[in-house]
mmCIF file of C-alpha atoms and ligand atoms in Angstrom:
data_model
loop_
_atom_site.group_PDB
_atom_site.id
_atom_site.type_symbol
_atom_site.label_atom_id
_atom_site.label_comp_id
_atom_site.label_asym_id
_atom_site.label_seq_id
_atom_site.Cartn_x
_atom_site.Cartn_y
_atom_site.Cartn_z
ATOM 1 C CA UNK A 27 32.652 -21.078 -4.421
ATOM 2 C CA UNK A 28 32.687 -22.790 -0.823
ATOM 3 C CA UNK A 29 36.396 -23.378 -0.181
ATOM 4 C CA UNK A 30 37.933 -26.620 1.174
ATOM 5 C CA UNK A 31 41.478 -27.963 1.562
ATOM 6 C CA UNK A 32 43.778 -30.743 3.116
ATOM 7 C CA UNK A 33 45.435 -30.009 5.835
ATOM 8 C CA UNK A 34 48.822 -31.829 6.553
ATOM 9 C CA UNK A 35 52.554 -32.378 6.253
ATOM 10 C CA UNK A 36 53.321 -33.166 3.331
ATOM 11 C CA UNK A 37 50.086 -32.725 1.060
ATOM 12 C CA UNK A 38 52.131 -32.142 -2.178
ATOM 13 C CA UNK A 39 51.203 -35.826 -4.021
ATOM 14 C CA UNK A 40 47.679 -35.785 -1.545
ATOM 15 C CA UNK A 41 45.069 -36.754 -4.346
ATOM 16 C CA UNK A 42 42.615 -35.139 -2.340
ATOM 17 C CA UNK A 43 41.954 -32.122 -4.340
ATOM 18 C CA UNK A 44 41.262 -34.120 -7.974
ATOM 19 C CA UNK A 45 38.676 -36.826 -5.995
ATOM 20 C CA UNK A 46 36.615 -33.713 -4.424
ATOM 21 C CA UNK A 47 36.799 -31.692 -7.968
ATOM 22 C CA UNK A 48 35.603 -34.541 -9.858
ATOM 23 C CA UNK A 49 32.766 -34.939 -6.702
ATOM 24 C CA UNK A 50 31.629 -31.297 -7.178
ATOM 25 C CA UNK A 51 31.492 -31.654 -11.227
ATOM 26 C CA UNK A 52 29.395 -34.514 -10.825
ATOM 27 C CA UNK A 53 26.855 -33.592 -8.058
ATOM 28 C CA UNK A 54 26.784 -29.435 -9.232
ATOM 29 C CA UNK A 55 28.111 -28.699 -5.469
ATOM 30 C CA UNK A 56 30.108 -25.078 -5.214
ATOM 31 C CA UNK A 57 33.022 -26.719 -4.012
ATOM 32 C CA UNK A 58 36.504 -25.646 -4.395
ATOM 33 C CA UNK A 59 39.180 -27.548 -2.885
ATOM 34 C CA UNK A 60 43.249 -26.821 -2.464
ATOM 35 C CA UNK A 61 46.247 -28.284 -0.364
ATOM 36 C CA UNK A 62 47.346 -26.311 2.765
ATOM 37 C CA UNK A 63 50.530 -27.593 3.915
ATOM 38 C CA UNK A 64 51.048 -27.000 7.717
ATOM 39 C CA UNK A 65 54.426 -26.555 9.289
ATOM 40 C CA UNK A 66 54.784 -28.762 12.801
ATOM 41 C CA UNK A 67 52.861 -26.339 15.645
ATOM 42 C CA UNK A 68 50.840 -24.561 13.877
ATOM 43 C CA UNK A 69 47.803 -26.846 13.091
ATOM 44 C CA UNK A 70 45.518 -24.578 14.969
ATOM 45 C CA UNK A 71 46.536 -21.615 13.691
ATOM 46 C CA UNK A 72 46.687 -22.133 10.331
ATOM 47 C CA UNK A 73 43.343 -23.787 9.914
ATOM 48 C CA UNK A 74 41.639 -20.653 12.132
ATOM 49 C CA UNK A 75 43.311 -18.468 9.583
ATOM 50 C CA UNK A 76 41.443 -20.438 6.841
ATOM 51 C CA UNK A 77 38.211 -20.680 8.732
ATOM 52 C CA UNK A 78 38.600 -16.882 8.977
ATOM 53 C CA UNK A 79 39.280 -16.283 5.298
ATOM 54 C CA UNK A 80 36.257 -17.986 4.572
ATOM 55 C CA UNK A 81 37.002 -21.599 4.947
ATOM 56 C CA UNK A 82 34.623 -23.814 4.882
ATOM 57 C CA UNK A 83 35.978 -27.103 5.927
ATOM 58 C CA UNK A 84 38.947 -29.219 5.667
ATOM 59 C CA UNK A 85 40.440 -32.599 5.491
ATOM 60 C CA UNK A 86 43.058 -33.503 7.806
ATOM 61 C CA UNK A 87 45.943 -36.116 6.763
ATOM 62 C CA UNK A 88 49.441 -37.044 8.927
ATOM 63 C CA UNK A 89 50.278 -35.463 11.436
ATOM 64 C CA UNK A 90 46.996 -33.953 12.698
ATOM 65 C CA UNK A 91 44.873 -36.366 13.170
ATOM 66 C CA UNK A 92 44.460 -36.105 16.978
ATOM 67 C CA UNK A 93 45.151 -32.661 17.204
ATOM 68 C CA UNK A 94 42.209 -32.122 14.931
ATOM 69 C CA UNK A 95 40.315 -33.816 17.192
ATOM 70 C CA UNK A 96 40.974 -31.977 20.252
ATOM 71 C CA UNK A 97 40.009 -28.739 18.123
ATOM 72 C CA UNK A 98 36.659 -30.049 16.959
ATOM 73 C CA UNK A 99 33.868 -28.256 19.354
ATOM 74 C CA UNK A 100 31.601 -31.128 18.857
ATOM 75 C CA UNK A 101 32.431 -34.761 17.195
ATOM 76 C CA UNK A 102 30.368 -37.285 15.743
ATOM 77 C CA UNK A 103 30.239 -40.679 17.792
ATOM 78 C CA UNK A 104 32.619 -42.546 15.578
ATOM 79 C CA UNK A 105 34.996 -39.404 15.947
ATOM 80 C CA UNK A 106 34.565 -38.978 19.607
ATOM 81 C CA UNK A 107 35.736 -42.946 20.072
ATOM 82 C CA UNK A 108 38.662 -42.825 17.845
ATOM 83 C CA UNK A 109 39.990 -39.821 19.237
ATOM 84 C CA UNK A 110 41.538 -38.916 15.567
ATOM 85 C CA UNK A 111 39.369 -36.313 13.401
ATOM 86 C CA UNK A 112 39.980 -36.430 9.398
ATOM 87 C CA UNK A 113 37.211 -34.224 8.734
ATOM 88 C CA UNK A 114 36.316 -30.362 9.897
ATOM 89 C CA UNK A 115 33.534 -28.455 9.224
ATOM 90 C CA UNK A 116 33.481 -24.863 9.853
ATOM 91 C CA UNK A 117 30.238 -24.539 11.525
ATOM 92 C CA UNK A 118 28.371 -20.495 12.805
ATOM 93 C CA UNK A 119 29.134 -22.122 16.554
ATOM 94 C CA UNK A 120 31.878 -23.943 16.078
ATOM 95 C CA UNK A 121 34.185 -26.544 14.218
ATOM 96 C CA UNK A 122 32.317 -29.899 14.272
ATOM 97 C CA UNK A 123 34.558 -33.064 13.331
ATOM 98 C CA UNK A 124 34.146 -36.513 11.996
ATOM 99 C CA UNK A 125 36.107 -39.505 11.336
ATOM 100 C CA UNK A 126 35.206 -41.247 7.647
ATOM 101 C CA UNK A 127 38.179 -43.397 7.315
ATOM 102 C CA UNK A 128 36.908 -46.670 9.091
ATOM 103 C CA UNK A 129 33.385 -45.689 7.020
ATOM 104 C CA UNK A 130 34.797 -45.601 3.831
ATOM 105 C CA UNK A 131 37.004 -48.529 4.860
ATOM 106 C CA UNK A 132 33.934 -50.613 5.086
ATOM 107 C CA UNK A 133 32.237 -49.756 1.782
ATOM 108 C CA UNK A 134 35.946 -50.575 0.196
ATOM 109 C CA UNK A 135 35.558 -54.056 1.569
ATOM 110 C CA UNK A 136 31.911 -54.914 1.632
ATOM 111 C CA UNK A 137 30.811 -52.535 -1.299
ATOM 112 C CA UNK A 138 33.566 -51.979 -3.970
ATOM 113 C CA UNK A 139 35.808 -55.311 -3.311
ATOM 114 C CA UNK A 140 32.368 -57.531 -2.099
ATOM 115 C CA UNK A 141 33.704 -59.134 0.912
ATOM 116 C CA UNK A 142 31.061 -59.601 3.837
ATOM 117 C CA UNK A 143 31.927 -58.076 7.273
ATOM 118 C CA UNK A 144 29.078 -60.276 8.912
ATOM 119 C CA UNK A 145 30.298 -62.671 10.442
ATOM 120 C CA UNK A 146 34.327 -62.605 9.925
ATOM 121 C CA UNK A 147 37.292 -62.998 11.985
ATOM 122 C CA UNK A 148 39.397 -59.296 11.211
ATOM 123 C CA UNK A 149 42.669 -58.195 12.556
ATOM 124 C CA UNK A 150 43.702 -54.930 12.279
ATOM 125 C CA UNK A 151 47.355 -53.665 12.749
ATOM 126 C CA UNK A 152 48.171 -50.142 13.621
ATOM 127 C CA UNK A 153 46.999 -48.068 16.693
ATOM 128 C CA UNK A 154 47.778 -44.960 14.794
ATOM 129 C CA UNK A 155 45.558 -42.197 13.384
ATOM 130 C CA UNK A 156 44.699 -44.258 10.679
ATOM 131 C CA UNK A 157 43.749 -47.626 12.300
ATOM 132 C CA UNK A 158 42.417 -45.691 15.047
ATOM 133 C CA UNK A 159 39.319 -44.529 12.743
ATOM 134 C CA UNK A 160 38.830 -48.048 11.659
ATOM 135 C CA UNK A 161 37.801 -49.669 14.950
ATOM 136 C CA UNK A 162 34.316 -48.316 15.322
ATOM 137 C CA UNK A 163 32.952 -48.834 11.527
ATOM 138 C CA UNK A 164 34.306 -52.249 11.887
ATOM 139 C CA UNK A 165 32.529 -53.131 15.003
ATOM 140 C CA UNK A 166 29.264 -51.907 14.041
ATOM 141 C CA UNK A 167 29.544 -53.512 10.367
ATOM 142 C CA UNK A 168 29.410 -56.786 12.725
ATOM 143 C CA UNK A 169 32.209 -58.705 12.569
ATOM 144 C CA UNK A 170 32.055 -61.669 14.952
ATOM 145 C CA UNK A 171 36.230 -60.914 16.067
ATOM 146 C CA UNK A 172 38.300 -57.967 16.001
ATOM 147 C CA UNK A 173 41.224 -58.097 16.884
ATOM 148 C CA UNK A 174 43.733 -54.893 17.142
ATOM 149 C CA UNK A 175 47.872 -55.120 16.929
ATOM 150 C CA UNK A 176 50.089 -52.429 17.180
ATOM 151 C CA UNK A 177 54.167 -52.224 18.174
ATOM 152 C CA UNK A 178 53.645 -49.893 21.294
ATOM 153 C CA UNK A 179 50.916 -52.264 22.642
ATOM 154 C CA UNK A 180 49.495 -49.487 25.342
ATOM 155 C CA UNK A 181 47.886 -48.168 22.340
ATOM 156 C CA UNK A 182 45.938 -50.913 21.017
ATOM 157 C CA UNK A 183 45.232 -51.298 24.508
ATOM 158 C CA UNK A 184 43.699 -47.715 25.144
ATOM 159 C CA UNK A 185 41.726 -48.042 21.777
ATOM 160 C CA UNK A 186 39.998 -51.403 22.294
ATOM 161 C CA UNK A 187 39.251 -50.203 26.163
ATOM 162 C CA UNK A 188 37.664 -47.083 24.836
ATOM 163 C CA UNK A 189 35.637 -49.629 21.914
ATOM 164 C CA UNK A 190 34.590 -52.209 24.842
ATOM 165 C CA UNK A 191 31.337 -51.332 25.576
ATOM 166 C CA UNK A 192 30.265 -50.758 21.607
ATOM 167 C CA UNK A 193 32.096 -53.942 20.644
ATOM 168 C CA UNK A 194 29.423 -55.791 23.814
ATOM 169 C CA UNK A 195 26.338 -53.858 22.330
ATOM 170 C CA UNK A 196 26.870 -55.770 18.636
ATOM 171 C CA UNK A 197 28.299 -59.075 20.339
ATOM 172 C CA UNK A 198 32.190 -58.204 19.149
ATOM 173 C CA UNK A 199 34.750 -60.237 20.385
ATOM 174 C CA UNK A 200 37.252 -57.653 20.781
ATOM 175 C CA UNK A 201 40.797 -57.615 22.212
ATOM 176 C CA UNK A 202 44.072 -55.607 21.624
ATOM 177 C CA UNK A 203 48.073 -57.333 21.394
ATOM 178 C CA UNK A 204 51.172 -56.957 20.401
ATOM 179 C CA UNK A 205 52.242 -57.772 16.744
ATOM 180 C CA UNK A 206 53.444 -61.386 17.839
ATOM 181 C CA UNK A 207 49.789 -61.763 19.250
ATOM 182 C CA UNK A 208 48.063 -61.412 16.414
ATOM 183 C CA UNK A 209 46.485 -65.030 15.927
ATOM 184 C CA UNK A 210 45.454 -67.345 13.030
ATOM 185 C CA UNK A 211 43.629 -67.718 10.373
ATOM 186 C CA UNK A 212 42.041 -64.478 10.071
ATOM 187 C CA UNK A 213 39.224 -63.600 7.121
ATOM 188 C CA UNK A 214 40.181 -60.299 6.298
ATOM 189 C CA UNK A 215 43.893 -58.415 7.555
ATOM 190 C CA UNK A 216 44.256 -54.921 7.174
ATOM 191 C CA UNK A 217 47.449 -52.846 7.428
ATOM 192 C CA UNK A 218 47.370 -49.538 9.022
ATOM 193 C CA UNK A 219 50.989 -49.152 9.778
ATOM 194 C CA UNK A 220 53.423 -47.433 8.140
ATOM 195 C CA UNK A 221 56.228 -50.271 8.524
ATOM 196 C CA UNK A 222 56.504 -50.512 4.506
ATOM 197 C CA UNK A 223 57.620 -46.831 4.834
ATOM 198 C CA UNK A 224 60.456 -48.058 6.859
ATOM 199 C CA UNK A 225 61.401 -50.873 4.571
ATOM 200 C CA UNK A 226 60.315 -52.920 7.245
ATOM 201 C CA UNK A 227 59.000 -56.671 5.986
ATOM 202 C CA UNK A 228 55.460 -57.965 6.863
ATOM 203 C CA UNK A 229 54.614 -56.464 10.684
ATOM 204 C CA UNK A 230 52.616 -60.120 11.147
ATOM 205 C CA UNK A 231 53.297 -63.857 10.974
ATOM 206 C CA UNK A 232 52.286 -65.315 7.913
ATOM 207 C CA UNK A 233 50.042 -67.888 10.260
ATOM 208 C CA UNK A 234 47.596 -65.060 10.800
ATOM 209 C CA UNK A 235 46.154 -65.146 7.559
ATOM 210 C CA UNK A 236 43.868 -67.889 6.070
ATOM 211 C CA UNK A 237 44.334 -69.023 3.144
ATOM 212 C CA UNK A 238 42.185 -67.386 0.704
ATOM 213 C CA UNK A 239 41.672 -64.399 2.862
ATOM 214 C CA UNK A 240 41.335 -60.732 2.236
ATOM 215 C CA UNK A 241 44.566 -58.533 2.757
ATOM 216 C CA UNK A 242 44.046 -54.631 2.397
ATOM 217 C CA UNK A 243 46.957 -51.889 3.052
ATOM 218 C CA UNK A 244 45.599 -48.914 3.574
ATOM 219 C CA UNK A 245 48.448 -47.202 1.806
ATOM 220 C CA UNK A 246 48.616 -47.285 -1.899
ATOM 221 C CA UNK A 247 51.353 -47.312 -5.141
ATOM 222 C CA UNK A 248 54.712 -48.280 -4.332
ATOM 223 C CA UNK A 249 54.434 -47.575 -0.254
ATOM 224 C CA UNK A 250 51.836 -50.985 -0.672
ATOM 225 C CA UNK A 251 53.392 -53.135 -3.038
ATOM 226 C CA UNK A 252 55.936 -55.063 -0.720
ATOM 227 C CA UNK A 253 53.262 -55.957 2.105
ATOM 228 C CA UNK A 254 50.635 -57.163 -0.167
ATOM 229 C CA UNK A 255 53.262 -59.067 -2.369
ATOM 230 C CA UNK A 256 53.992 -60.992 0.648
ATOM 231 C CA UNK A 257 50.649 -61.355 1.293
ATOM 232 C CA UNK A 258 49.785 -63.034 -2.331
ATOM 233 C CA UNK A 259 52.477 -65.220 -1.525
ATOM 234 C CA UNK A 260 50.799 -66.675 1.181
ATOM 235 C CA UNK A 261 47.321 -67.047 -1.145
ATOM 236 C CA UNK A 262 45.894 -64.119 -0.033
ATOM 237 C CA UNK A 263 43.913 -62.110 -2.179
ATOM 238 C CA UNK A 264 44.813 -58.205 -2.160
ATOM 239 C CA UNK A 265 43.559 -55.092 -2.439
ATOM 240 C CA UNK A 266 45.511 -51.325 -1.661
ATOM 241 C CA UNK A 267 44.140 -48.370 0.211
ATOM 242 C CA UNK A 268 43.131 -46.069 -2.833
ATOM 243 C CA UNK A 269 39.566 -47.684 -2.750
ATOM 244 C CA UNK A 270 39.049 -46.581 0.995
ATOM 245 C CA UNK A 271 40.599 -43.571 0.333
ATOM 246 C CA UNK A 272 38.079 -42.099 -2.170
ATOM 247 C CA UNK A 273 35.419 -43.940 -0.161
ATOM 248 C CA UNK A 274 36.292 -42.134 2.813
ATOM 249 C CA UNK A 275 36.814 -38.408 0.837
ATOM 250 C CA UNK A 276 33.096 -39.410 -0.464
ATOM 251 C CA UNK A 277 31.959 -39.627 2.857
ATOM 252 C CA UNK A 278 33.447 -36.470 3.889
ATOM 253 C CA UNK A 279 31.846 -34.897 0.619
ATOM 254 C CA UNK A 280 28.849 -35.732 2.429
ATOM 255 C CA UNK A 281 29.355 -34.473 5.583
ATOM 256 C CA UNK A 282 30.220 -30.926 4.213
ATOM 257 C CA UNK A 283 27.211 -31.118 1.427
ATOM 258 C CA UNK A 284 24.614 -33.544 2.346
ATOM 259 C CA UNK A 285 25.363 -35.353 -0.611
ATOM 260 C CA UNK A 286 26.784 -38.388 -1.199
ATOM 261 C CA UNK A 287 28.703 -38.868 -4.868
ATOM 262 C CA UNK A 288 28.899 -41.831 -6.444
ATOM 263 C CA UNK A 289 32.904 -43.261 -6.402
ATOM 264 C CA UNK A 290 33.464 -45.278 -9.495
ATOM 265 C CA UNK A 291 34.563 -43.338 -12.055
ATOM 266 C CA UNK A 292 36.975 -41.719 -10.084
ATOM 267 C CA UNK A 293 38.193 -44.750 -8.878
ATOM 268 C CA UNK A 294 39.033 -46.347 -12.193
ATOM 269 C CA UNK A 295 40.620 -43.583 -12.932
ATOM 270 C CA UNK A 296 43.076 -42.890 -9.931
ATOM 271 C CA UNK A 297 43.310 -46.342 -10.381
ATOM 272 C CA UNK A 298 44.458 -46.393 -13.749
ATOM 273 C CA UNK A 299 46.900 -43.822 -12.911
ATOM 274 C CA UNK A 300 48.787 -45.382 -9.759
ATOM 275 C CA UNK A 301 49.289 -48.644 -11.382
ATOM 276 C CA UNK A 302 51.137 -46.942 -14.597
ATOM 277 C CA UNK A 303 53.182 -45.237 -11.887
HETATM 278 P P1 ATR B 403 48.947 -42.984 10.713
HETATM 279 O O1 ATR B 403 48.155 -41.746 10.991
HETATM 280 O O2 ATR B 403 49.248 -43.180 9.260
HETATM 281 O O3 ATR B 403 48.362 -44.201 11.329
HETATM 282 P P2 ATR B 403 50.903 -42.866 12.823
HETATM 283 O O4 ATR B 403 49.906 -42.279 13.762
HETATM 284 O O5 ATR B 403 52.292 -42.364 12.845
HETATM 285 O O6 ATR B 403 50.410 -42.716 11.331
HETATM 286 O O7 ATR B 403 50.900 -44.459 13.069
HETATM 287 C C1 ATR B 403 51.749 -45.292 12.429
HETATM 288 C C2 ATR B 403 51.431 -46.741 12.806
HETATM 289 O O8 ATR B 403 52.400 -47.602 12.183
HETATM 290 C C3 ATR B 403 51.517 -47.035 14.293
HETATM 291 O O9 ATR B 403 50.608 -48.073 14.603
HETATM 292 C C4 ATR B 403 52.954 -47.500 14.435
HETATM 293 O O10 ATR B 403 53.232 -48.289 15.571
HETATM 294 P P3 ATR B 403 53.575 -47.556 16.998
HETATM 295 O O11 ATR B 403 52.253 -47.107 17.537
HETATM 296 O O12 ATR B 403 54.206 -48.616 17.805
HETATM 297 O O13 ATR B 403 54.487 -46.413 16.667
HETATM 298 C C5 ATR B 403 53.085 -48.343 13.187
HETATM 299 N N1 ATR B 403 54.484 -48.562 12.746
HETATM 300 C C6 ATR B 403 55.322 -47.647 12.227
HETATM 301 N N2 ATR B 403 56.505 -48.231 11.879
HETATM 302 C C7 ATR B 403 56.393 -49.551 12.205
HETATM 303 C C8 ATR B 403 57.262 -50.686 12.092
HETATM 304 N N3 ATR B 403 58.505 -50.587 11.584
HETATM 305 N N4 ATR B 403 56.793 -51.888 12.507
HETATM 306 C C9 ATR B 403 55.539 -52.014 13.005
HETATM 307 N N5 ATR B 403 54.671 -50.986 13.147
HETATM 308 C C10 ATR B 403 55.089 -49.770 12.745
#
């Protein structure tokens, strides 16, 4: 068996480990996949220790995102942009790293939820390791107008500079702000903040949204529900993170195997499972 895990702090509830063992049941792949919960300071360490016990790869969740990415060797271009890494792979000369979040983002929307990219006005709030990976996919899944939001502006500032010259090579409008700056009327809002965490109410002015439009947190179960409730209230239609989630673990799957599986059946059922919860 090839081994796997996900790396983080915590990884207790990570669903992680049943997506990937229902992806190697269904394409025949060796895969075996665990949790390996890493104490603050120690990323590096730990994860050489796997690598050296035969490791093949890993996932990487909170907090390690960017620490991840400074131990990848080499980095795939949507990696190398968002500076955050949520995929490792063990490589003979080195750990190579990847960034399928914003991917599997965009086969949530445009694939599993069937809302067109082309064309729409997005805003995306968070500047953290999560909305971080989302940038790039978005961008080159050709929006017409991205715009990025975060509390600690400097951040949102830093990404979108880094995302400037990609966002002019598909014709992006592109431009960072603070959560007051956020605009109106936006097609499709998605939430990579961890306010709801906090308690904290909607990070945006209602005015942002149009009515009608998308809303997507990337969180899922009960750390979701407030946000997107507020969001129906305004007429938006919703949708959580566990889509993206498997979407992006399927992508991932791929990078390790050179196969991609296919994500519905474990998506009803995760699906199935979070909503009873
Ligand atoms: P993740 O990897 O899940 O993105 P993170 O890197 O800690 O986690 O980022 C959390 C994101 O949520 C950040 O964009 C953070 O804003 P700051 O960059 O200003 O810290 C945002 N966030 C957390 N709590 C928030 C709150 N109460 N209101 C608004 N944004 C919040």
């Amino acid at each position: 068996m090839d081994r796997y895990v996900i790396a983080g702090f915590p990884v207790k509830h990570s669903r992680s480990p049943a997506i990937h063992s229902r992806f190697a049941a269904e394409t025949g792949e060796p895969v075996q996949y665990d949790r390996l919960e890493i104490a603050p300071g120690t990323f590096a360490a730990q994860v050489r220790a796997f690598a050296v016990d035969g490791g093949k790869g890993c996932n990487i969740t909170v907090p390690y995102k960017l620490e991840a990415w400074q131990a990848a060797v080499r980095r795939t271009p949507r990696a190398e942009l968002a500076h955050a890494v949520n995929t490792l792979r063990f490589d003979a000369d080195g750990w190579a790293g990847d960034n399928t979040d914003g991917a599997g983002l965009v086969h949530d929307i445009t694939v599993n939820a069937g809302v067109p990219l082309k064309g729409a006005r997005v805003l995306l709030i968070g500047s953290g390791g999560a909305g971080l990976g989302a940038l790039g996919p978005l961008i080159e899944a050709g929006v017409a107008e991205l715009v990025m939001v975060n509390r600690t502006i400097a951040k949102a500032e830093e990404a979108v500079a880094r995302h400037a010259a990609l966002a002019q090579a598909h014709g992006v409008s592109l431009r960072a702000g603070a959560l007051e700056e956020a605009g109106s009327g936006h097609d499709i809002v998605v939430n990579a903040t961890s306010a709801s965490l906090a308690g904290a109410g909607s990070p945006v002015a209602a005015s942002a949204l149009r009515p009608g439009c998308l809303v997507l947190d990337m969180m899922y179960g009960p750390a979701a529900r407030p946000f997107l409730a507020w969001a129906r209230e305004q007429g938006a239609v919703t949708r959580d993170g566990l889509g993206m989630l498997v979407e992006q673990a399927a992508e991932a799957f791929q990078f390790w195997r050179g196969v991609r599986p296919s994500t519905d059946g474990i998506l009803a059922a995760l699906r199935a499972e979070v909503d009873a919860a």
